[in-house]
Every structure is written in structure tokens, then in C-alpha cells.
Amino acid sequence: ALKEMSIPQYRLFKKSVGALIKADHQVSLFEFSLYRMVIRRLNGEFGSSRATEVKYHRVKALLPHCRVLLTLLARIGHGDSEDGGEKPFAEAMSMLIEGEQTMLDRREGRLSHFDRALKELNMASPMLKERVLKAALHCVVCNGVVSVKEGELLRVIADGLDCPLPPIS
């Protein structure tokens, strides 16, 4: 039904949904996820999205963006654990690069940073996207439990990378 809107209706829809999300001066993970996925799909229908060009061919250039993505995932899924998510984060990062990597502090791990990082990660080569998605999946499943928030965020990541979500086992 949303694809049947006219372009002016779509612009008003997009603006209205954004205003609703910001009305309480907070953006929940659910609101962020839903907005990002719906608007991303509709942008393609209404001509406001371009084909993504490959900008990154090496994982090293993506590390700052991977740290943002995996920090948020680790905090959402394991922030209450004894290590605060450090272990899942470290394991996931080790799937991308050797050597110790540290999680970002809470100020650098916000949804706005995550959104920017995901846009940059979408400019990676398909093989790099697959590696990043597998690392994200590992970060989520390493404790054997996938929370609703982790699942939501994982779907946003897969959608943002234009990659199918591999089976969660």
C-alpha cells in the first residue's frame, strides 16, 4: 500500500514518521530499526536511492565502522553481563582482523553513529559485507541466546548491507 503513494505523499509520509519518532526526544532501537528499513525500501521505489558503489576492498579501512556496529551489538546483547559485552565484541572483531580491539565508549556507540557506520559498510565489496555480517551474527549468538533487540538490530544490519541474513544457529 505504501508503494502506491504519490511522490508528494511519500515525502509527507517520510517527514511525518520522522516527526513521530522524534516527538518524545528519544529514538528507541525499534523506532530506529523500523524507520531505517521502511524508508530505505521506499526510497528505492520513489527514486531517491542510488546504486551503491564499492568504495572498500580491504577490511582495515572498515575497522572504525565495524567497531561502531559490533560495540552496539555487544552492548545490546551482553551489556548486563560480567564483561559488559567485551568478550563477544572481541571474538567478533577477531573474525575481521588480528590483534586486540577495544569497544567504543557509550558516547561513540549511539544509533546516529551506527547509522553512519552502516552506510559506510554498505560501500564495501560483497565479500567484506559477508565477513562483517558473519562477525555480527557471531557477536549475537555467542552466548546461545538471541534477544528480540539483537534480532532487530541484526535484521537492520543485513538490510543495510543488502545481504541476506544467514540462518541463526
Tab-separated table of C-alpha atoms in Angstrom:
chain	number	residue	atom	x	y	z
A	1	ALA	CA	0.000	0.000	0.000
A	2	LEU	CA	2.844	2.407	0.778
A	3	LYS	CA	4.278	1.930	-2.697
A	4	GLU	CA	1.015	3.274	-4.129
A	5	MET	CA	1.619	6.765	-2.707
A	6	SER	CA	2.439	9.686	-4.956
A	7	ILE	CA	5.859	11.320	-4.551
A	8	PRO	CA	4.406	14.281	-2.564
A	9	GLN	CA	2.521	11.813	-0.338
A	10	TYR	CA	5.728	9.853	0.211
A	11	ARG	CA	7.643	12.981	1.205
A	12	LEU	CA	4.904	13.887	3.694
A	13	PHE	CA	4.830	10.291	4.991
A	14	LYS	CA	8.599	10.251	5.491
A	15	LYS	CA	8.559	13.618	7.264
A	16	SER	CA	5.596	12.613	9.466
A	17	VAL	CA	7.123	9.304	10.537
A	18	GLY	CA	10.376	11.076	11.386
A	19	ALA	CA	8.480	13.657	13.455
A	20	LEU	CA	6.565	10.931	15.312
A	21	ILE	CA	9.770	9.134	16.191
A	22	LYS	CA	11.369	12.335	17.497
A	23	ALA	CA	8.245	13.526	19.362
A	24	ASP	CA	9.406	12.183	22.742
A	25	HIS	CA	13.008	13.354	22.145
A	26	GLN	CA	14.217	9.756	22.241
A	27	VAL	CA	14.707	7.211	19.488
A	28	SER	CA	14.278	3.612	20.587
A	29	LEU	CA	16.012	0.767	18.814
A	30	PHE	CA	12.650	-0.414	17.499
A	31	GLU	CA	11.801	3.039	16.111
A	32	PHE	CA	15.226	3.368	14.528
A	33	SER	CA	15.054	-0.116	13.012
A	34	LEU	CA	11.582	0.263	11.597
A	35	TYR	CA	12.226	3.727	10.165
A	36	ARG	CA	15.531	2.765	8.599
A	37	MET	CA	14.211	-0.380	6.931
A	38	VAL	CA	10.903	1.072	5.700
A	39	ILE	CA	12.357	4.329	4.407
A	40	ARG	CA	15.306	2.559	2.789
A	41	ARG	CA	12.954	0.297	0.841
A	42	LEU	CA	10.611	3.115	-0.106
A	43	ASN	CA	13.457	5.393	-1.200
A	44	GLY	CA	14.189	2.836	-3.901
A	45	GLU	CA	10.568	2.949	-5.055
A	46	PHE	CA	10.410	6.723	-5.144
A	47	GLY	CA	13.722	7.289	-6.890
A	48	SER	CA	15.648	8.774	-4.001
A	49	SER	CA	18.173	5.982	-3.701
A	50	ARG	CA	21.192	5.376	-5.870
A	51	ALA	CA	23.076	2.229	-6.622
A	52	THR	CA	25.791	1.777	-4.026
A	53	GLU	CA	29.302	1.954	-5.395
A	54	VAL	CA	32.041	-0.208	-3.918
A	55	LYS	CA	34.437	2.031	-2.002
A	56	TYR	CA	36.095	-0.509	0.313
A	57	HIS	CA	38.020	-3.611	-0.701
A	58	ARG	CA	40.048	-4.136	2.490
A	59	VAL	CA	38.754	-4.738	5.970
A	60	LYS	CA	41.322	-2.412	7.549
A	61	ALA	CA	39.580	0.657	6.108
A	62	LEU	CA	36.287	-0.562	7.603
A	63	LEU	CA	37.533	-1.175	11.140
A	64	PRO	CA	36.240	2.075	12.663
A	65	HIS	CA	32.788	1.325	11.249
A	66	CYS	CA	32.937	-2.311	12.347
A	67	ARG	CA	33.832	-1.192	15.871
A	68	VAL	CA	30.725	1.006	15.998
A	69	LEU	CA	28.480	-1.767	14.706
A	70	LEU	CA	29.881	-4.508	16.937
A	71	THR	CA	30.061	-2.272	20.014
A	72	LEU	CA	26.344	-1.537	19.772
A	73	LEU	CA	25.509	-5.195	19.156
A	74	ALA	CA	27.643	-6.346	22.092
A	75	ARG	CA	26.157	-3.752	24.446
A	76	ILE	CA	22.580	-4.507	23.459
A	77	GLY	CA	23.001	-8.242	23.790
A	78	HIS	CA	25.587	-8.574	26.519
A	79	GLY	CA	25.805	-5.193	28.279
A	80	ASP	CA	24.441	-6.649	31.509
A	81	SER	CA	26.960	-9.495	31.530
A	82	GLU	CA	30.004	-9.531	33.758
A	83	ASP	CA	32.322	-8.331	30.996
A	84	GLY	CA	29.849	-5.758	29.611
A	85	GLY	CA	29.973	-7.360	26.183
A	86	GLU	CA	33.765	-7.204	25.767
A	87	LYS	CA	34.141	-10.932	25.097
A	88	PRO	CA	31.543	-11.176	22.286
A	89	PHE	CA	32.891	-7.942	20.820
A	90	ALA	CA	36.488	-9.231	20.880
A	91	GLU	CA	35.506	-12.575	19.358
A	92	ALA	CA	33.552	-10.882	16.582
A	93	MET	CA	36.350	-8.417	15.836
A	94	SER	CA	38.868	-11.274	15.722
A	95	MET	CA	36.856	-12.669	12.799
A	96	LEU	CA	37.750	-9.488	10.909
A	97	ILE	CA	41.303	-8.669	11.990
A	98	GLU	CA	44.070	-9.999	14.220
A	99	GLY	CA	45.052	-8.130	17.326
A	100	GLU	CA	43.180	-6.737	20.264
A	101	GLN	CA	40.380	-4.290	19.588
A	102	THR	CA	38.504	-2.350	22.241
A	103	MET	CA	34.867	-1.405	22.378
A	104	LEU	CA	33.908	2.214	21.944
A	105	ASP	CA	32.662	4.181	24.914
A	106	ARG	CA	28.936	4.815	25.230
A	107	ARG	CA	29.072	8.271	23.609
A	108	GLU	CA	30.546	6.789	20.427
A	109	GLY	CA	28.125	3.869	20.315
A	110	ARG	CA	24.901	5.781	19.649
A	111	LEU	CA	22.344	4.969	16.974
A	112	SER	CA	23.379	8.022	14.922
A	113	HIS	CA	26.959	6.699	14.801
A	114	PHE	CA	25.620	3.256	13.967
A	115	ASP	CA	23.577	4.646	11.080
A	116	ARG	CA	26.623	6.398	9.595
A	117	ALA	CA	28.773	3.289	10.062
A	118	LEU	CA	26.179	1.114	8.347
A	119	LYS	CA	26.058	3.486	5.367
A	120	GLU	CA	29.846	3.231	5.029
A	121	LEU	CA	29.818	-0.543	5.472
A	122	ASN	CA	27.289	-0.785	2.652
A	123	MET	CA	30.009	0.560	0.328
A	124	ALA	CA	32.186	-2.496	0.989
A	125	SER	CA	32.760	-5.241	-1.516
A	126	PRO	CA	30.284	-8.138	-1.289
A	127	MET	CA	32.922	-10.425	0.267
A	128	LEU	CA	33.665	-7.876	3.003
A	129	LYS	CA	29.970	-7.370	3.691
A	130	GLU	CA	29.624	-11.108	4.179
A	131	ARG	CA	32.527	-11.139	6.665
A	132	VAL	CA	31.057	-8.215	8.601
A	133	LEU	CA	27.624	-9.849	8.735
A	134	LYS	CA	29.124	-13.146	9.937
A	135	ALA	CA	31.037	-11.291	12.666
A	136	ALA	CA	27.831	-9.517	13.708
A	137	LEU	CA	25.973	-12.819	13.789
A	138	HIS	CA	28.721	-14.367	15.933
A	139	CYS	CA	28.530	-11.436	18.361
A	140	VAL	CA	24.813	-12.113	18.785
A	141	VAL	CA	24.803	-15.906	19.065
A	142	CYS	CA	27.983	-16.490	21.063
A	143	ASN	CA	26.059	-16.806	24.342
A	144	GLY	CA	23.430	-19.118	22.830
A	145	VAL	CA	20.541	-16.661	23.299
A	146	VAL	CA	19.267	-14.120	20.777
A	147	SER	CA	17.173	-11.359	22.328
A	148	VAL	CA	14.467	-9.503	20.423
A	149	LYS	CA	16.637	-6.358	20.339
A	150	GLU	CA	19.615	-8.296	18.997
A	151	GLY	CA	17.429	-9.889	16.334
A	152	GLU	CA	16.022	-6.485	15.320
A	153	LEU	CA	19.467	-4.966	15.055
A	154	LEU	CA	20.808	-7.936	13.115
A	155	ARG	CA	17.971	-7.581	10.590
A	156	VAL	CA	18.765	-3.866	10.228
A	157	ILE	CA	22.425	-4.711	9.626
A	158	ALA	CA	21.624	-7.347	6.989
A	159	ASP	CA	19.175	-4.999	5.287
A	160	GLY	CA	21.627	-2.104	5.433
A	161	LEU	CA	24.333	-4.224	3.819
A	162	ASP	CA	21.959	-5.559	1.154
A	163	CYS	CA	22.828	-9.078	2.322
A	164	PRO	CA	20.566	-11.977	3.191
A	165	LEU	CA	20.626	-12.845	6.865
A	166	PRO	CA	22.274	-16.261	7.303
A	167	PRO	CA	20.473	-18.825	9.453
A	168	ILE	CA	20.875	-18.181	13.150
A	169	SER	CA	22.098	-21.363	14.828
